[in-house]
XYZ file of C-alpha atoms in Angstrom:
409
model
C 8.599 29.435 3.208
C 5.031 30.107 2.456
C 5.821 32.839 -0.216
C 8.241 30.699 -2.162
C 7.212 29.873 -5.784
C 6.731 26.133 -6.462
C 10.142 25.487 -8.105
C 11.830 26.919 -4.924
C 9.629 24.720 -2.911
C 10.883 21.764 -4.758
C 14.326 22.820 -4.213
C 13.901 23.445 -0.446
C 12.234 19.932 0.208
C 15.106 18.260 -2.027
C 17.651 19.854 0.302
C 15.822 18.720 3.324
C 15.917 15.264 1.915
C 19.743 15.551 1.162
C 19.291 14.622 -2.473
C 21.416 15.952 -5.283
C 19.745 17.383 -8.315
C 20.910 14.329 -10.264
C 19.633 11.950 -7.665
C 16.285 13.605 -7.570
C 16.125 13.830 -11.432
C 16.818 10.060 -11.490
C 13.901 9.161 -9.074
C 11.213 11.215 -11.068
C 12.611 10.051 -14.473
C 13.642 13.410 -15.667
C 17.156 15.152 -16.462
C 19.151 17.172 -14.194
C 18.884 20.103 -16.354
C 15.087 19.796 -16.275
C 15.112 20.012 -12.506
C 17.503 22.984 -12.327
C 14.982 24.834 -14.622
C 12.002 23.975 -12.585
C 13.809 25.038 -9.476
C 15.018 28.396 -11.005
C 11.388 28.969 -12.256
C 12.557 28.822 -15.851
C 10.009 26.066 -16.527
C 6.480 25.528 -15.356
C 5.337 22.723 -13.045
C 1.538 22.408 -13.362
C 0.569 18.983 -13.992
C -0.947 17.281 -11.012
C 0.342 13.774 -11.850
C 3.791 15.058 -12.004
C 3.458 17.211 -8.684
C 2.245 14.046 -7.056
C 5.161 12.048 -8.283
C 7.613 14.691 -6.985
C 5.685 14.795 -3.566
C 5.992 11.101 -3.301
C 9.726 11.137 -3.932
C 10.206 13.998 -1.558
C 8.037 12.273 1.024
C 5.765 15.226 1.551
C 2.004 16.073 1.280
C 1.517 17.467 -2.286
C -0.389 20.452 -0.789
C 2.878 21.601 0.594
C 4.140 22.100 -3.070
C 0.971 24.040 -3.863
C 1.369 26.564 -0.998
C -1.499 25.123 0.946
C -1.263 23.596 4.475
C -2.071 19.953 4.651
C -5.557 19.390 5.751
C -5.923 17.895 9.174
C -9.654 16.504 8.789
C -11.731 14.130 10.716
C -14.203 13.343 7.815
C -15.143 9.748 6.642
C -12.272 9.877 4.077
C -9.806 9.550 6.966
C -7.364 12.014 5.751
C -3.933 12.570 7.005
C -1.258 15.297 6.979
C 2.493 15.416 6.731
C 3.041 15.707 10.351
C 1.217 12.660 11.199
C 3.316 10.687 8.669
C 6.498 12.205 10.140
C 5.301 11.179 13.573
C 4.760 7.549 12.168
C 8.130 7.415 10.603
C 9.811 8.674 13.909
C 7.915 6.024 15.921
C 9.186 3.429 13.332
C 12.787 4.551 13.934
C 12.433 4.017 17.617
C 11.652 0.502 16.896
C 15.184 -0.064 15.809
C 16.951 -2.873 17.736
C 19.279 -0.554 19.223
C 16.256 0.993 21.162
C 16.160 -2.249 23.262
C 19.546 -1.299 24.856
C 17.600 1.044 27.048
C 14.979 -1.405 28.573
C 11.544 0.061 29.383
C 10.870 0.801 32.943
C 7.592 0.983 34.713
C 4.493 -1.428 34.623
C 4.284 -3.774 31.562
C 1.466 -2.907 29.239
C -1.754 -5.019 29.469
C -1.503 -7.675 26.681
C -5.307 -8.144 26.330
C -5.833 -4.498 25.962
C -2.995 -4.208 23.487
C -4.507 -7.086 21.541
C -7.759 -5.387 21.271
C -6.027 -2.168 20.160
C -4.041 -4.223 17.267
C -7.335 -5.935 16.334
C -8.833 -2.419 15.828
C -5.997 -1.162 13.898
C -6.312 -3.980 11.501
C -9.775 -3.500 10.844
C -9.104 0.384 10.451
C -6.581 -0.611 7.842
C -9.050 -2.999 5.999
C -11.719 -0.348 6.019
C -9.091 2.040 4.493
C -9.281 4.565 7.177
C -5.677 5.527 6.557
C -5.812 8.920 8.400
C -7.192 7.432 11.409
C -4.479 4.899 11.244
C -1.647 7.297 10.777
C -2.700 9.071 13.906
C -2.969 5.823 15.926
C -0.024 3.993 14.880
C 2.848 5.985 16.643
C 1.330 5.308 20.044
C 0.484 1.778 19.120
C 4.210 1.056 18.103
C 5.349 2.621 21.278
C 3.012 0.515 23.481
C 3.694 -2.659 21.712
C 7.456 -2.099 21.744
C 7.252 -1.443 25.508
C 5.321 -4.713 25.964
C 7.796 -6.521 23.968
C 10.682 -5.211 26.187
C 8.749 -5.929 29.482
C 7.532 -9.476 29.126
C 9.247 -12.854 28.629
C 8.221 -16.443 28.218
C 4.798 -17.031 26.736
C 3.826 -13.486 27.412
C 6.957 -12.300 25.593
C 5.987 -14.319 22.571
C 2.665 -12.926 22.449
C 3.996 -9.251 23.021
C 6.330 -9.848 20.066
C 3.522 -11.016 17.924
C 1.475 -7.774 18.643
C 4.574 -5.662 17.840
C 5.068 -7.628 14.559
C 1.531 -7.183 13.750
C 1.576 -3.365 14.283
C 4.818 -3.127 12.036
C 2.867 -5.020 9.443
C -0.070 -2.597 9.613
C 2.428 0.341 9.566
C 4.200 -1.243 6.541
C 1.034 -1.579 4.464
C -0.266 2.049 5.321
C 3.069 3.457 4.377
C 3.083 1.747 1.130
C -0.564 2.833 0.302
C 0.473 6.489 0.990
C 3.600 6.133 -1.214
C 6.552 5.888 1.344
C 7.837 2.667 0.007
C 11.206 2.640 1.685
C 9.603 3.189 5.103
C 7.070 0.417 4.303
C 10.062 -1.921 3.430
C 11.881 -1.130 6.700
C 8.730 -1.670 8.769
C 8.169 -5.124 7.063
C 11.740 -6.150 7.546
C 11.664 -5.411 11.309
C 8.336 -7.278 11.377
C 10.193 -10.277 10.017
C 12.783 -10.393 12.700
C 9.996 -9.798 15.566
C 7.813 -12.496 14.067
C 10.658 -14.983 14.335
C 11.225 -14.067 18.137
C 7.676 -14.599 18.479
C 8.141 -18.213 17.048
C 5.362 -17.437 14.630
C 6.351 -18.839 11.087
C 2.987 -17.616 9.670
C 3.297 -14.169 11.008
C 6.684 -14.076 9.462
C 5.317 -15.344 6.139
C 2.928 -12.508 6.015
C 5.617 -9.946 6.971
C 7.811 -11.400 4.138
C 4.940 -10.743 1.584
C 4.554 -7.205 2.854
C 8.268 -6.554 2.502
C 8.045 -7.980 -0.987
C 5.232 -5.558 -1.956
C 7.189 -2.735 -0.729
C 10.157 -4.019 -2.971
C 7.916 -4.304 -5.864
C 6.648 -0.725 -5.649
C 10.195 0.441 -5.714
C 10.798 -1.525 -8.894
C 12.671 -4.435 -7.405
C 10.477 -7.145 -8.866
C 12.981 -9.998 -8.904
C 13.824 -9.578 -5.178
C 9.984 -9.457 -4.447
C 9.527 -12.592 -6.505
C 12.366 -14.593 -4.852
C 11.311 -13.541 -1.264
C 7.852 -14.698 -1.864
C 8.923 -17.947 -3.362
C 11.278 -18.774 -0.535
C 8.485 -18.128 1.983
C 6.030 -20.205 -0.072
C 8.266 -23.226 -0.414
C 8.772 -23.011 3.328
C 5.040 -22.914 4.055
C 4.073 -25.377 1.332
C 1.566 -27.992 2.909
C 2.359 -31.655 2.340
C -1.404 -32.364 2.368
C -3.607 -29.243 1.715
C -6.784 -31.073 2.710
C -5.509 -31.674 6.068
C -3.688 -28.289 6.581
C -5.215 -25.768 9.107
C -6.938 -22.715 7.621
C -4.472 -20.266 8.902
C -1.442 -21.877 7.249
C -3.301 -22.540 3.893
C -4.319 -18.718 3.958
C -0.786 -17.415 4.553
C 0.654 -19.951 2.090
C -1.925 -19.085 -0.582
C -1.530 -15.254 0.030
C 2.260 -15.698 -0.509
C 1.616 -17.373 -3.871
C -0.564 -14.526 -4.868
C 2.147 -12.069 -4.165
C 4.788 -13.968 -5.981
C 2.372 -14.021 -8.966
C 2.184 -10.183 -9.018
C 5.919 -10.006 -8.951
C 6.158 -12.643 -11.764
C 3.760 -10.486 -13.784
C 5.942 -7.486 -13.360
C 8.804 -9.530 -14.715
C 6.754 -10.471 -17.647
C 6.752 -14.350 -16.836
C 3.326 -15.412 -18.322
C 4.073 -19.073 -17.461
C 5.139 -18.406 -13.993
C 2.018 -16.229 -13.311
C -0.217 -19.076 -14.468
C 1.290 -21.774 -12.420
C 1.314 -19.583 -9.255
C -2.219 -18.576 -9.572
C -3.146 -22.311 -10.267
C -1.495 -23.198 -6.894
C -3.095 -20.439 -5.075
C -6.515 -21.540 -6.643
C -5.824 -25.029 -5.298
C -5.132 -23.718 -1.838
C -8.187 -21.640 -1.857
C -10.262 -24.460 -2.913
C -9.117 -26.521 0.024
C -9.936 -23.603 2.172
C -13.478 -23.399 0.761
C -14.505 -19.829 1.276
C -13.068 -16.389 1.696
C -11.607 -15.851 5.051
C -9.363 -13.518 6.788
C -6.833 -15.555 8.694
C -3.826 -13.559 9.652
C -5.630 -10.577 8.093
C -4.875 -11.978 4.669
C -8.436 -11.771 3.118
C -7.226 -15.023 1.275
C -9.918 -17.259 -0.492
C -11.365 -17.951 -3.910
C -12.486 -14.511 -4.547
C -9.127 -12.796 -3.707
C -7.511 -15.361 -6.221
C -9.658 -13.978 -8.903
C -8.995 -10.382 -7.904
C -5.076 -11.244 -8.286
C -5.782 -12.953 -11.498
C -7.282 -9.833 -12.956
C -4.494 -7.589 -11.417
C -1.592 -9.975 -12.852
C -3.404 -9.667 -16.305
C -3.302 -5.829 -15.930
C 0.612 -6.107 -15.072
C 0.988 -8.227 -18.210
C -0.704 -5.709 -20.342
C -3.783 -7.977 -21.068
C -6.377 -5.425 -20.227
C -9.135 -7.298 -22.075
C -8.464 -10.434 -20.090
C -8.727 -8.397 -16.779
C -11.920 -6.634 -17.850
C -13.340 -10.039 -18.888
C -12.629 -11.487 -15.378
C -14.328 -8.454 -13.729
C -17.349 -8.342 -16.021
C -18.078 -12.008 -16.662
C -16.185 -14.371 -14.357
C -15.947 -12.661 -10.856
C -18.691 -13.573 -8.326
C -19.791 -10.115 -7.513
C -21.900 -11.137 -4.489
C -18.619 -12.598 -2.926
C -16.608 -9.618 -3.805
C -19.227 -7.495 -1.975
C -18.513 -9.602 1.135
C -14.892 -8.637 1.235
C -13.656 -5.746 3.322
C -13.613 -2.196 1.735
C -9.927 -1.983 1.229
C -9.850 -5.273 -0.911
C -12.807 -4.091 -3.107
C -11.631 -0.620 -3.580
C -8.161 -1.869 -4.441
C -9.791 -4.093 -7.033
C -11.660 -1.421 -8.544
C -8.502 0.725 -8.812
C -6.870 -2.298 -10.809
C -9.864 -2.559 -13.071
C -9.866 1.259 -13.849
C -6.263 0.531 -15.151
C -7.561 -2.353 -17.083
C -10.328 -0.312 -18.805
C -7.720 2.353 -19.645
C -5.603 -0.269 -21.233
C -8.498 -1.222 -23.743
C -9.593 2.434 -24.441
C -12.731 2.357 -22.183
C -12.124 5.684 -20.320
C -15.820 6.154 -19.232
C -15.774 2.658 -17.593
C -12.334 3.522 -15.871
C -14.046 6.703 -14.495
C -17.026 4.589 -13.282
C -14.687 2.223 -11.562
C -13.035 5.184 -9.661
C -16.309 6.515 -8.611
C -17.421 3.261 -7.232
C -14.225 2.612 -5.510
C -14.568 6.031 -3.852
C -18.071 5.058 -2.650
C -16.604 1.834 -1.075
C -13.551 3.268 0.506
C -12.914 6.991 -0.255
C -9.446 7.246 1.209
C -8.249 4.458 -0.969
C -8.967 6.869 -3.898
C -8.345 10.256 -2.346
C -5.245 9.353 -0.370
C -3.172 7.178 -2.935
C -0.784 8.395 -5.391
C -1.829 5.605 -7.823
C -5.505 6.975 -7.838
C -4.449 10.508 -8.422
C -2.251 9.369 -11.565
C -5.481 7.414 -12.913
C -7.660 10.299 -12.463
C -5.240 12.616 -14.229
C -4.954 10.053 -17.057
C -8.894 9.967 -17.281
C -8.996 13.816 -17.408
C -6.285 14.057 -20.091
C -8.317 11.451 -22.289
C -11.595 13.184 -21.776
C -10.247 16.527 -22.505
C -12.333 18.511 -20.061
C -15.657 16.323 -20.939
C -15.392 13.891 -18.082
C -18.961 12.708 -16.837
C -20.348 14.729 -13.919
C -19.749 12.169 -11.250
C -16.176 11.676 -12.466
C -15.572 15.443 -12.757
C -16.911 15.850 -9.242
C -14.675 13.333 -7.839
C -11.719 14.799 -9.573
C -12.462 18.296 -7.792
C -12.743 16.521 -4.442
C -9.455 14.855 -5.073
C -7.888 18.203 -6.263
C -6.812 16.480 -9.451
C -6.352 18.177 -12.742
C -4.195 17.659 -15.931
């Protein structure tokens, strides 16, 4: 297949994914005739943003469309390749309930050792080292599933909790890398496992991750409803007397509901949900990382800015970032949160026509967490937009980052 032109490569991978031309066209927002012309070579396919969108839909690395082998690097950016994502999807398939019909034999995995590995996986995610994560997750899914099958009683609940956490990490990583359906599947399975672990808070976080995947596929109403059901279930009667973990998960669920409400254009709903989340954060008192939520006063402000962008209020988002955000507290958050916020603010700057500031935000985000920028489809789309607007006159640092990302108009 190495010698095929790009249109034939699209046709090949579309066939591998068992999509008709019409289904594929619908998913990329084009006509069936447009797809047919691309696959026959009658029309050029040379915009990187469109190539990346096609790669996301086909669930392949964009390099495979460009006649390059996906890179397998061990650089600080933590890159990944398509084979590693395929391994992760296969491991996720093996976590289906039917897999438990063949009970695991042999010695039960050590729960303390597994707990240390799961904690390390969480930190790997929150430091945005997604390539390292995609290589580690298949084995960790296998080991935590084995532990879940082997243990019972209190140890069984602990094992189920560890499996549920790994499924959540997998869901978040897959969503970051553009595989939203696998992300939804992983989160859905995490909810079931969390309930077996009798951990309502773990189920709450898993619900928000599933809702994030739904939101990424355009199902904002379903995402909103899932978060609201869980928020109502977790709502504390007396926030001042509620433990930090419950407050954090409750508040985080409200923030995700606010993002779904913003996608629905519900200004009043966004305002009320952010107010409730702010109240929970005030009772919490400081930014924390209970249940790996990074919830606290600073994260509420980050979501306030992100919701404003979803509502098309770019100036409001920029004002929050420039004048109302406590930047010393922002610097204290983990890299994934900080870089994610800078990605959002780059969108905000583009909304108000400040292309230079958008480019600066991407460069800063790349400094904080390179793979949050170089590995995510949304970052490539933003860079392509910046390059279009600057018409070949992007500042040196932005142009250099675009080259490293392989981005072009």
